[in-house]
């Protein structure tokens, strides 16, 4: 791609790409540990899985991937387009409100909709009371099903597509669209022939994130009784007690991921364009009125209504009217969640910046490969990552304990595997792909010639970085911070297994109550997760929008 | 901008400073890995702490994941006590060699032999029964008899069940394997699955609600879920408890399937004495009463008080199969359920 653009000394580049390879390799370690299980034999379990449930796992996972793809595209792209090029009542609010479902964990939205739409829930009870019909005498959508899981996941994952495609639409030069209009394209045609293809890499990047989350989801599918790859991994691991076969299933899951990554790469390969620098110009919005404005309003309202307002309302209602909880606990839980998520977000962005710049300046194959392997952790269920981390970290700890007791007669305990270190490590493995995706997209948009121009005008590399890259990268960095923050806030399985003594988070609290079948008592903690995630979502999305407009 | 990053740096710093706190052996300390949820163990641990001045550190989590963590940590594990539910898992912990045998006259005297490990590696703390619940307006209890009978075609389309991923179902099938052998149990599972009213999903409480709402006539559930609904002050729950009956399965042969929550001392324990003290505390009359009242579980110590809600369910004969068998049969049970198409 590019060579030395703003750093002239080869030494700097080596330093950067060296640390990039180091970081990526460390983050790839758990994934490689899992893959190493491929060489452990467990033939009898495989023949059992193959003849009984494997078909279900593959079929359901594929169906879920396809369904969620359709769902997130339908819910994400149209609002992104409408809010970036049109003006209609409520547009300003929708620009950030459409992000709100990002703060709702998928398993929690599943609980609320089940509570609402289940046969024993209020909606169907009302129908029965009014009509006098009984079970099986009327049709009603079965929420606990593959279809239900698809809807739940689409409702909370579409913001990835919305966020990235909106950024792309905003950056498209409005003059290109104007020219296309003067050349006779209708507005629809301009959208389908010009805007959409140009935004395609961003849309696919968002879609990939959503699909990786879908593959890694455990809570929703488990609760709905849908047998997917992830539930299969857990069942093999726990029920059959075979960790090797479970890891092999996980490695197979990674096969899906490689496909996804290749798909994303492929969609990017075609278009290598860098944004025009006139993007800072205030875009001219198309004023909608009448029917058009109304439909735009509803297209934007629907995802927010079903992804946030309705489930949020149910939670609020449960929390206020029925739940038992001790508000005092919540200060500590919220603080733990908040600090953990903030630290992880900052760390993930720093690592992503190092990796992305290393690639920009020295696009070595070894850098690319290790970055790709490190990014695969995003599709693995948290528990599998946790185990992939515990194995090498505990080994390291044991070596350290041996050395230290031999030399100093002192046992330092489990420094790596028994502390927050392991947890942050897990978050990096799981969420690096997110921060990297956002930052790389941002960096790719800065033309290498801009760097050269800056240098030729007498700027030092640091000045180029400060005066050109920092302002241009601001949105991408903030987006990465935001998504990782919210993702860590919601993360459950890795947090559950890796956290140190006496350290709980909101997600852990909500999960414990819910898995003890006390959904209503879990509502306050769930609501707090949403609330803690809300403030950064609003602040950052406004700040992202300000940078763009 | 600088300001925002300053805040982040500060929070990151706070976090990193907590890295340097390895958990060390200490005479007044006991470290607990618990698969019992915080709400169902912390109050007792707090009480223990107050009475003995022994500080209790707690991590809760998924049972199998905690077990894996114990295994991976090996001799360096900070944990002293492992608490979990389901005998199958306790046996799995024993098989994984993360527990040690202990001697405690108090525990031997208090806990009946079939509710503890033969090598004294784990002890039951509380009992739960998994039995049949039925819609009173549709089923005459005289029609009910055994788990085996639930595979009879007369129940076609009338049974709700949760998924076979659930360890309670796995243990029930493991117990049936012990009683009836593989072939008979597999045939039973196939018939049982054919009688499902809908695909399995949700938890025990969901199944009870479905019976109440008329989706199906019967289900299997753990008694404490029903006990919790009976204790509830909500109208919907009260109505459910009125409409749904408890039937004790297999009273004319081996008895109703029971399981335990239990605890053991880890092999790596550095505070063994405190660990034993804690387990003894959990089987004291006071703790047993707490479990009965807060979580509607049956005590393991003979002669303990049963809560008033449980008394209403009536007395029953419990299966006295050695609970360690449930763990040994677990894998066979899961494979059998897969073959029977129990999702």
Coordinates of N, CA and C in Angstrom, one line a residue, chain A residues 121-279:
Chain A
X121 N -47.3 -14.6 29.2 CA -47.0 -13.2 29.3 C -48.3 -12.3 29.2
X122 N -48.2 -11.0 29.4 CA -49.3 -10.1 29.4 C -50.0 -10.0 28.0
X123 N -49.2 -10.0 26.9 CA -49.8 -9.8 25.6 C -50.8 -10.9 25.2
X124 N -50.2 -12.1 25.3 CA -51.1 -13.3 25.0 C -52.2 -13.5 26.0
X125 N -52.0 -13.2 27.2 CA -53.0 -13.4 28.2 C -54.2 -12.4 27.9
X126 N -53.8 -11.2 27.5 CA -54.8 -10.2 27.1 C -55.6 -10.7 25.9
X127 N -54.9 -11.3 24.9 CA -55.6 -11.8 23.7 C -56.6 -12.9 24.1
X128 N -56.2 -13.8 25.0 CA -57.0 -14.9 25.5 C -58.2 -14.3 26.2
X129 N -58.0 -13.3 27.1 CA -59.1 -12.8 27.9 C -60.1 -12.1 27.0
X130 N -59.6 -11.4 25.9 CA -60.6 -10.8 25.0 C -61.3 -11.7 24.2
X131 N -60.6 -12.7 23.6 CA -61.2 -13.6 22.6 C -61.8 -14.8 23.2
X132 N -61.3 -15.2 24.4 CA -61.8 -16.4 25.0 C -61.2 -17.7 24.4
X133 N -60.2 -17.5 23.5 CA -59.5 -18.7 22.9 C -58.5 -19.3 23.9
X134 N -58.1 -20.5 23.6 CA -57.1 -21.2 24.5 C -55.9 -21.5 23.7
X135 N -55.0 -22.3 24.3 CA -53.7 -22.6 23.7 C -53.9 -23.3 22.4
X136 N -53.2 -22.9 21.3 CA -53.3 -23.6 20.0 C -54.5 -23.2 19.2
X137 N -55.4 -22.4 19.7 CA -56.6 -22.0 19.0 C -56.4 -20.7 18.2
X138 N -55.2 -20.1 18.3 CA -55.0 -18.9 17.6 C -53.5 -18.9 17.3
X139 N -53.1 -18.1 16.2 CA -51.7 -18.1 15.9 C -51.0 -17.0 16.6
X140 N -49.8 -17.3 17.2 CA -49.0 -16.2 17.7 C -47.6 -16.6 17.5
X141 N -46.8 -15.6 17.2 CA -45.4 -15.7 16.9 C -44.7 -16.4 18.2
X142 N -44.0 -17.5 18.0 CA -43.3 -18.1 19.1 C -41.9 -17.4 19.3
X143 N -41.8 -16.7 20.4 CA -40.6 -15.9 20.6 C -39.4 -16.8 20.8
X144 N -39.6 -17.9 21.5 CA -38.4 -18.7 21.8 C -38.2 -19.7 20.6
X145 N -37.6 -19.1 19.6 CA -37.3 -19.9 18.4 C -36.2 -19.3 17.6
X146 N -35.8 -20.0 16.5 CA -34.7 -19.5 15.7 C -35.1 -18.1 15.2
X147 N -36.3 -17.9 14.8 CA -36.8 -16.6 14.3 C -36.7 -15.6 15.4
X148 N -37.1 -15.9 16.6 CA -37.1 -15.0 17.7 C -35.7 -14.6 18.0
X149 N -34.7 -15.5 18.0 CA -33.3 -15.2 18.2 C -32.8 -14.3 17.2
X150 N -33.2 -14.5 15.9 CA -32.8 -13.6 14.8 C -33.2 -12.2 15.1
X151 N -34.5 -12.1 15.4 CA -35.0 -10.7 15.7 C -34.3 -10.0 16.8
X152 N -34.1 -10.8 17.9 CA -33.5 -10.2 19.1 C -32.1 -9.7 18.8
X153 N -31.3 -10.6 18.1 CA -29.9 -10.2 17.8 C -29.9 -9.0 16.8
X154 N -30.8 -9.0 15.8 CA -30.8 -7.9 14.8 C -31.1 -6.6 15.5
X155 N -32.0 -6.7 16.5 CA -32.4 -5.4 17.2 C -31.3 -4.8 17.9
X156 N -30.4 -5.6 18.5 CA -29.3 -4.9 19.3 C -28.0 -4.8 18.5
X157 N -27.9 -5.5 17.3 CA -26.7 -5.5 16.6 C -26.7 -4.5 15.4
X158 N -27.9 -4.1 15.0 CA -27.9 -3.2 13.8 C -27.1 -1.9 14.0
X159 N -27.0 -1.4 15.3 CA -26.2 -0.1 15.4 C -24.8 -0.2 14.8
X160 N -24.2 -1.4 14.8 CA -22.9 -1.5 14.2 C -22.9 -1.0 12.7
X161 N -23.9 -1.6 12.0 CA -24.1 -1.2 10.6 C -24.5 0.2 10.4
X162 N -25.4 0.7 11.3 CA -25.9 2.1 11.3 C -24.7 3.0 11.4
X163 N -23.9 2.8 12.5 CA -22.8 3.6 12.8 C -21.8 3.8 11.7
X164 N -21.4 2.6 11.2 CA -20.3 2.6 10.1 C -20.9 3.1 8.8
X165 N -22.1 2.8 8.5 CA -22.6 3.2 7.2 C -22.9 4.7 7.2
X166 N -23.4 5.2 8.4 CA -23.7 6.6 8.5 C -22.4 7.4 8.3
X167 N -21.3 6.9 8.9 CA -20.0 7.6 8.8 C -19.6 7.7 7.3
X168 N -19.9 6.6 6.6 CA -19.5 6.5 5.2 C -20.4 7.5 4.4
X169 N -21.7 7.5 4.6 CA -22.6 8.4 3.9 C -22.2 9.8 4.1
X170 N -21.9 10.2 5.4 CA -21.5 11.5 5.7 C -20.3 12.0 5.0
X171 N -19.4 11.0 4.8 CA -18.1 11.4 4.2 C -18.1 11.5 2.6
X172 N -19.2 10.9 2.1 CA -19.3 11.0 0.6 C -19.5 12.4 0.2
X173 N -18.8 12.8 -0.8 CA -18.9 14.2 -1.1 C -20.3 14.5 -1.7
X174 N -20.8 15.5 -1.1 CA -22.2 15.8 -1.6 C -22.2 16.3 -3.0
X175 N -21.1 16.8 -3.5 CA -21.1 17.3 -4.8 C -21.2 16.2 -5.8
X176 N -20.6 15.0 -5.5 CA -20.7 13.9 -6.4 C -22.2 13.5 -6.6
X177 N -22.9 13.6 -5.5 CA -24.3 13.3 -5.6 C -25.1 14.3 -6.4
X178 N -24.7 15.6 -6.2 CA -25.3 16.7 -6.9 C -25.1 16.5 -8.4
X179 N -23.8 16.2 -8.7 CA -23.5 16.0 -10.1 C -24.3 14.9 -10.7
X180 N -24.4 13.8 -10.0 CA -25.2 12.7 -10.5 C -26.7 13.0 -10.7
X181 N -27.2 14.0 -9.9 CA -28.5 14.4 -10.0 C -28.7 15.3 -11.3
X182 N -27.7 16.1 -11.5 CA -27.8 17.0 -12.7 C -27.6 16.1 -14.0
X183 N -27.0 15.0 -13.8 CA -26.8 14.2 -15.0 C -28.0 13.2 -15.2
X184 N -29.1 13.4 -14.4 CA -30.3 12.7 -14.7 C -30.6 11.6 -13.7
X185 N -29.8 11.3 -12.7 CA -30.1 10.3 -11.8 C -31.3 10.8 -10.9
X186 N -32.2 9.9 -10.6 CA -33.2 10.2 -9.6 C -32.6 10.0 -8.3
X187 N -33.3 10.5 -7.2 CA -32.7 10.4 -5.9 C -32.5 8.9 -5.6
X188 N -33.4 8.0 -5.9 CA -33.3 6.6 -5.6 C -32.1 6.0 -6.4
X189 N -32.0 6.5 -7.7 CA -31.0 5.9 -8.5 C -29.6 6.3 -8.0
X190 N -29.5 7.6 -7.5 CA -28.3 8.1 -7.0 C -27.9 7.3 -5.7
X191 N -28.9 6.9 -5.0 CA -28.6 6.1 -3.8 C -28.1 4.7 -4.1
X192 N -28.8 4.1 -5.0 CA -28.5 2.7 -5.4 C -27.2 2.6 -6.2
X193 N -27.0 3.6 -7.1 CA -25.9 3.4 -8.1 C -24.7 4.1 -7.6
X194 N -24.8 5.0 -6.7 CA -23.6 5.8 -6.3 C -23.3 5.6 -4.8
X195 N -24.3 6.1 -4.0 CA -24.0 6.1 -2.5 C -23.8 4.8 -1.9
X196 N -24.7 3.8 -2.3 CA -24.6 2.5 -1.7 C -23.3 1.8 -2.0
X197 N -22.9 1.7 -3.3 CA -21.7 1.1 -3.7 C -20.5 1.7 -3.0
X198 N -20.5 3.1 -2.9 CA -19.4 3.7 -2.2 C -19.3 3.4 -0.8
X199 N -20.5 3.2 -0.2 CA -20.5 2.9 1.3 C -20.3 1.4 1.6
X200 N -20.3 0.6 0.5 CA -20.3 -0.8 0.7 C -19.2 -1.3 1.7
X201 N -17.9 -0.9 1.6 CA -16.9 -1.4 2.5 C -17.3 -1.1 3.9
X202 N -17.8 0.1 4.2 CA -18.2 0.4 5.6 C -19.4 -0.5 6.0
X203 N -20.3 -0.6 5.2 CA -21.5 -1.4 5.5 C -21.1 -2.9 5.8
X204 N -20.2 -3.4 5.0 CA -19.8 -4.8 5.2 C -19.0 -4.9 6.5
X205 N -18.2 -3.9 6.8 CA -17.4 -3.9 8.0 C -18.3 -4.0 9.2
X206 N -19.4 -3.2 9.2 CA -20.4 -3.2 10.3 C -21.1 -4.5 10.3
X207 N -21.4 -5.1 9.2 CA -22.1 -6.4 9.1 C -21.2 -7.5 9.7
X208 N -19.9 -7.4 9.4 CA -19.0 -8.4 9.9 C -19.0 -8.4 11.4
X209 N -18.9 -7.2 12.0 CA -19.0 -7.0 13.4 C -20.2 -7.7 14.0
X210 N -21.4 -7.4 13.4 CA -22.6 -7.9 13.9 C -22.6 -9.5 13.8
X211 N -22.1 -10.0 12.7 CA -22.1 -11.4 12.5 C -21.2 -12.1 13.4
X212 N -20.0 -11.5 13.7 CA -19.1 -12.1 14.7 C -19.8 -12.2 16.1
X213 N -20.5 -11.1 16.4 CA -21.2 -11.1 17.7 C -22.2 -12.2 17.7
X214 N -22.9 -12.4 16.6 CA -23.9 -13.4 16.5 C -23.3 -14.8 16.7
X215 N -22.2 -15.0 16.1 CA -21.6 -16.4 16.3 C -21.2 -16.6 17.7
X216 N -20.7 -15.5 18.4 CA -20.2 -15.7 19.8 C -21.4 -15.7 20.8
X217 N -22.6 -15.3 20.4 CA -23.7 -15.2 21.3 C -24.0 -16.5 22.0
X218 N -24.1 -16.5 23.3 CA -24.5 -17.7 24.0 C -25.8 -17.5 24.7
X219 N -25.9 -16.4 25.4 CA -27.1 -16.2 26.3 C -28.4 -16.3 25.6
X220 N -28.6 -15.6 24.5 CA -29.9 -15.6 23.8 C -30.2 -17.0 23.2
X221 N -29.3 -17.6 22.5 CA -29.7 -18.9 21.8 C -29.9 -19.9 22.9
X222 N -29.1 -19.9 24.0 CA -29.3 -20.9 25.0 C -30.7 -20.7 25.7
X223 N -31.1 -19.5 25.9 CA -32.3 -19.2 26.6 C -33.5 -19.6 25.7
X224 N -33.3 -19.4 24.4 CA -34.4 -19.8 23.4 C -34.4 -21.2 23.0
X225 N -33.4 -22.0 23.5 CA -33.3 -23.4 23.1 C -33.0 -23.6 21.7
X226 N -32.2 -22.7 21.1 CA -31.7 -22.9 19.7 C -30.3 -23.5 19.7
X227 N -30.1 -24.7 19.2 CA -28.8 -25.3 19.2 C -27.9 -24.7 18.1
X228 N -26.9 -23.9 18.5 CA -26.0 -23.4 17.5 C -24.6 -23.9 17.8
X229 N -23.6 -23.5 17.1 CA -22.3 -23.9 17.3 C -21.9 -23.6 18.8
X230 N -22.2 -22.4 19.2 CA -21.8 -22.0 20.5 C -22.4 -22.8 21.6
X231 N -23.7 -23.1 21.6 CA -24.3 -23.9 22.6 C -23.7 -25.3 22.5
X232 N -23.4 -25.7 21.2 CA -22.8 -27.1 21.0 C -21.5 -27.2 21.7
X233 N -20.7 -26.1 21.6 CA -19.4 -26.1 22.3 C -19.5 -26.3 23.8
X234 N -20.4 -25.6 24.3 CA -20.6 -25.6 25.8 C -21.1 -27.0 26.2
X235 N -22.1 -27.5 25.4 CA -22.6 -28.8 25.7 C -21.6 -29.9 25.7
X236 N -20.7 -29.8 24.6 CA -19.7 -30.8 24.5 C -18.7 -30.7 25.6
X237 N -18.4 -29.5 26.0 CA -17.4 -29.2 27.0 C -17.9 -29.7 28.4
X238 N -19.2 -29.3 28.7 CA -19.7 -29.5 30.1 C -20.4 -30.9 30.1
X239 N -21.4 -31.0 29.3 CA -22.3 -32.2 29.3 C -21.5 -33.5 29.0
X240 N -20.7 -33.4 27.9 CA -19.9 -34.6 27.6 C -18.6 -34.6 28.3
X241 N -18.2 -33.5 28.9 CA -17.0 -33.4 29.6 C -15.7 -33.6 28.8
X242 N -15.9 -33.2 27.5 CA -14.7 -33.4 26.6 C -14.2 -32.0 26.1
X243 N -13.1 -31.5 26.8 CA -12.7 -30.2 26.4 C -12.0 -30.2 25.1
X244 N -11.3 -31.3 24.7 CA -10.7 -31.4 23.4 C -11.7 -31.2 22.3
X245 N -12.7 -32.0 22.3 CA -13.7 -31.9 21.2 C -14.4 -30.6 21.2
X246 N -14.6 -30.0 22.4 CA -15.2 -28.6 22.5 C -14.3 -27.6 21.8
X247 N -13.0 -27.7 22.1 CA -12.0 -26.8 21.4 C -12.0 -27.0 19.9
X248 N -12.2 -28.3 19.5 CA -12.2 -28.6 18.1 C -13.4 -27.9 17.4
X249 N -14.5 -28.0 18.1 CA -15.7 -27.3 17.6 C -15.5 -25.8 17.5
X250 N -14.8 -25.3 18.5 CA -14.5 -23.9 18.5 C -13.6 -23.5 17.3
X251 N -12.6 -24.4 17.1 CA -11.7 -24.2 15.9 C -12.5 -24.2 14.6
X252 N -13.5 -25.1 14.6 CA -14.4 -25.1 13.4 C -15.1 -23.8 13.2
X253 N -15.6 -23.3 14.4 CA -16.3 -22.0 14.4 C -15.3 -20.9 13.8
X254 N -14.0 -21.0 14.1 CA -13.1 -20.1 13.5 C -13.0 -20.2 12.0
X255 N -13.4 -21.4 11.5 CA -13.4 -21.5 10.0 C -14.5 -20.6 9.4
X256 N -15.6 -20.5 10.1 CA -16.7 -19.6 9.7 C -16.1 -18.1 9.7
X257 N -15.3 -17.8 10.7 CA -14.8 -16.5 10.9 C -13.8 -16.1 9.8
X258 N -13.0 -17.1 9.5 CA -12.0 -16.8 8.4 C -12.8 -16.5 7.1
X259 N -13.9 -17.2 6.9 CA -14.8 -16.9 5.7 C -15.3 -15.5 5.8
X260 N -15.8 -15.1 7.0 CA -16.3 -13.7 7.2 C -15.2 -12.7 6.9
X261 N -14.0 -12.9 7.4 CA -12.9 -12.0 7.3 C -12.5 -11.9 5.8
X262 N -12.5 -13.0 5.1 CA -12.2 -13.0 3.7 C -13.2 -12.2 2.9
X263 N -14.5 -12.4 3.3 CA -15.6 -11.7 2.7 C -15.4 -10.2 2.8
X264 N -15.0 -9.8 4.0 CA -14.8 -8.4 4.3 C -13.7 -7.8 3.5
X265 N -12.6 -8.6 3.5 CA -11.4 -8.2 2.7 C -11.8 -8.0 1.2
X266 N -12.5 -9.0 0.7 CA -12.9 -9.0 -0.7 C -13.6 -7.8 -1.0
X267 N -14.6 -7.4 -0.2 CA -15.4 -6.3 -0.5 C -14.6 -5.0 -0.4
X268 N -13.5 -5.0 0.3 CA -12.7 -3.8 0.4 C -11.7 -3.7 -0.8
X269 N -11.3 -4.9 -1.3 CA -10.3 -4.9 -2.3 C -10.6 -4.1 -3.5
X270 N -11.9 -4.3 -3.9 CA -12.3 -3.6 -5.1 C -12.2 -2.1 -5.1
X271 N -12.6 -1.6 -3.9 CA -12.6 -0.1 -3.9 C -11.5 0.4 -3.0
X272 N -10.5 1.0 -3.6 CA -9.5 1.6 -2.7 C -9.5 3.1 -3.0
X273 N -10.4 3.7 -2.3 CA -10.5 5.1 -2.5 C -10.3 5.9 -1.2
X274 N -9.8 7.1 -1.3 CA -9.6 7.9 -0.1 C -10.5 9.1 -0.2
X275 N -11.1 9.4 1.0 CA -12.1 10.4 0.9 C -11.6 11.8 0.4
X276 N -12.5 12.5 -0.2 CA -12.1 13.8 -0.7 C -12.0 14.7 0.5
X277 N -11.1 15.7 0.4 CA -10.9 16.5 1.5 C -11.9 17.6 1.7
X278 N -12.8 17.7 0.8 CA -13.8 18.7 0.9 C -15.0 18.3 1.8
X279 N -14.7 17.1 2.5 CA -15.8 16.6 3.3 C -16.2 17.5 4.5

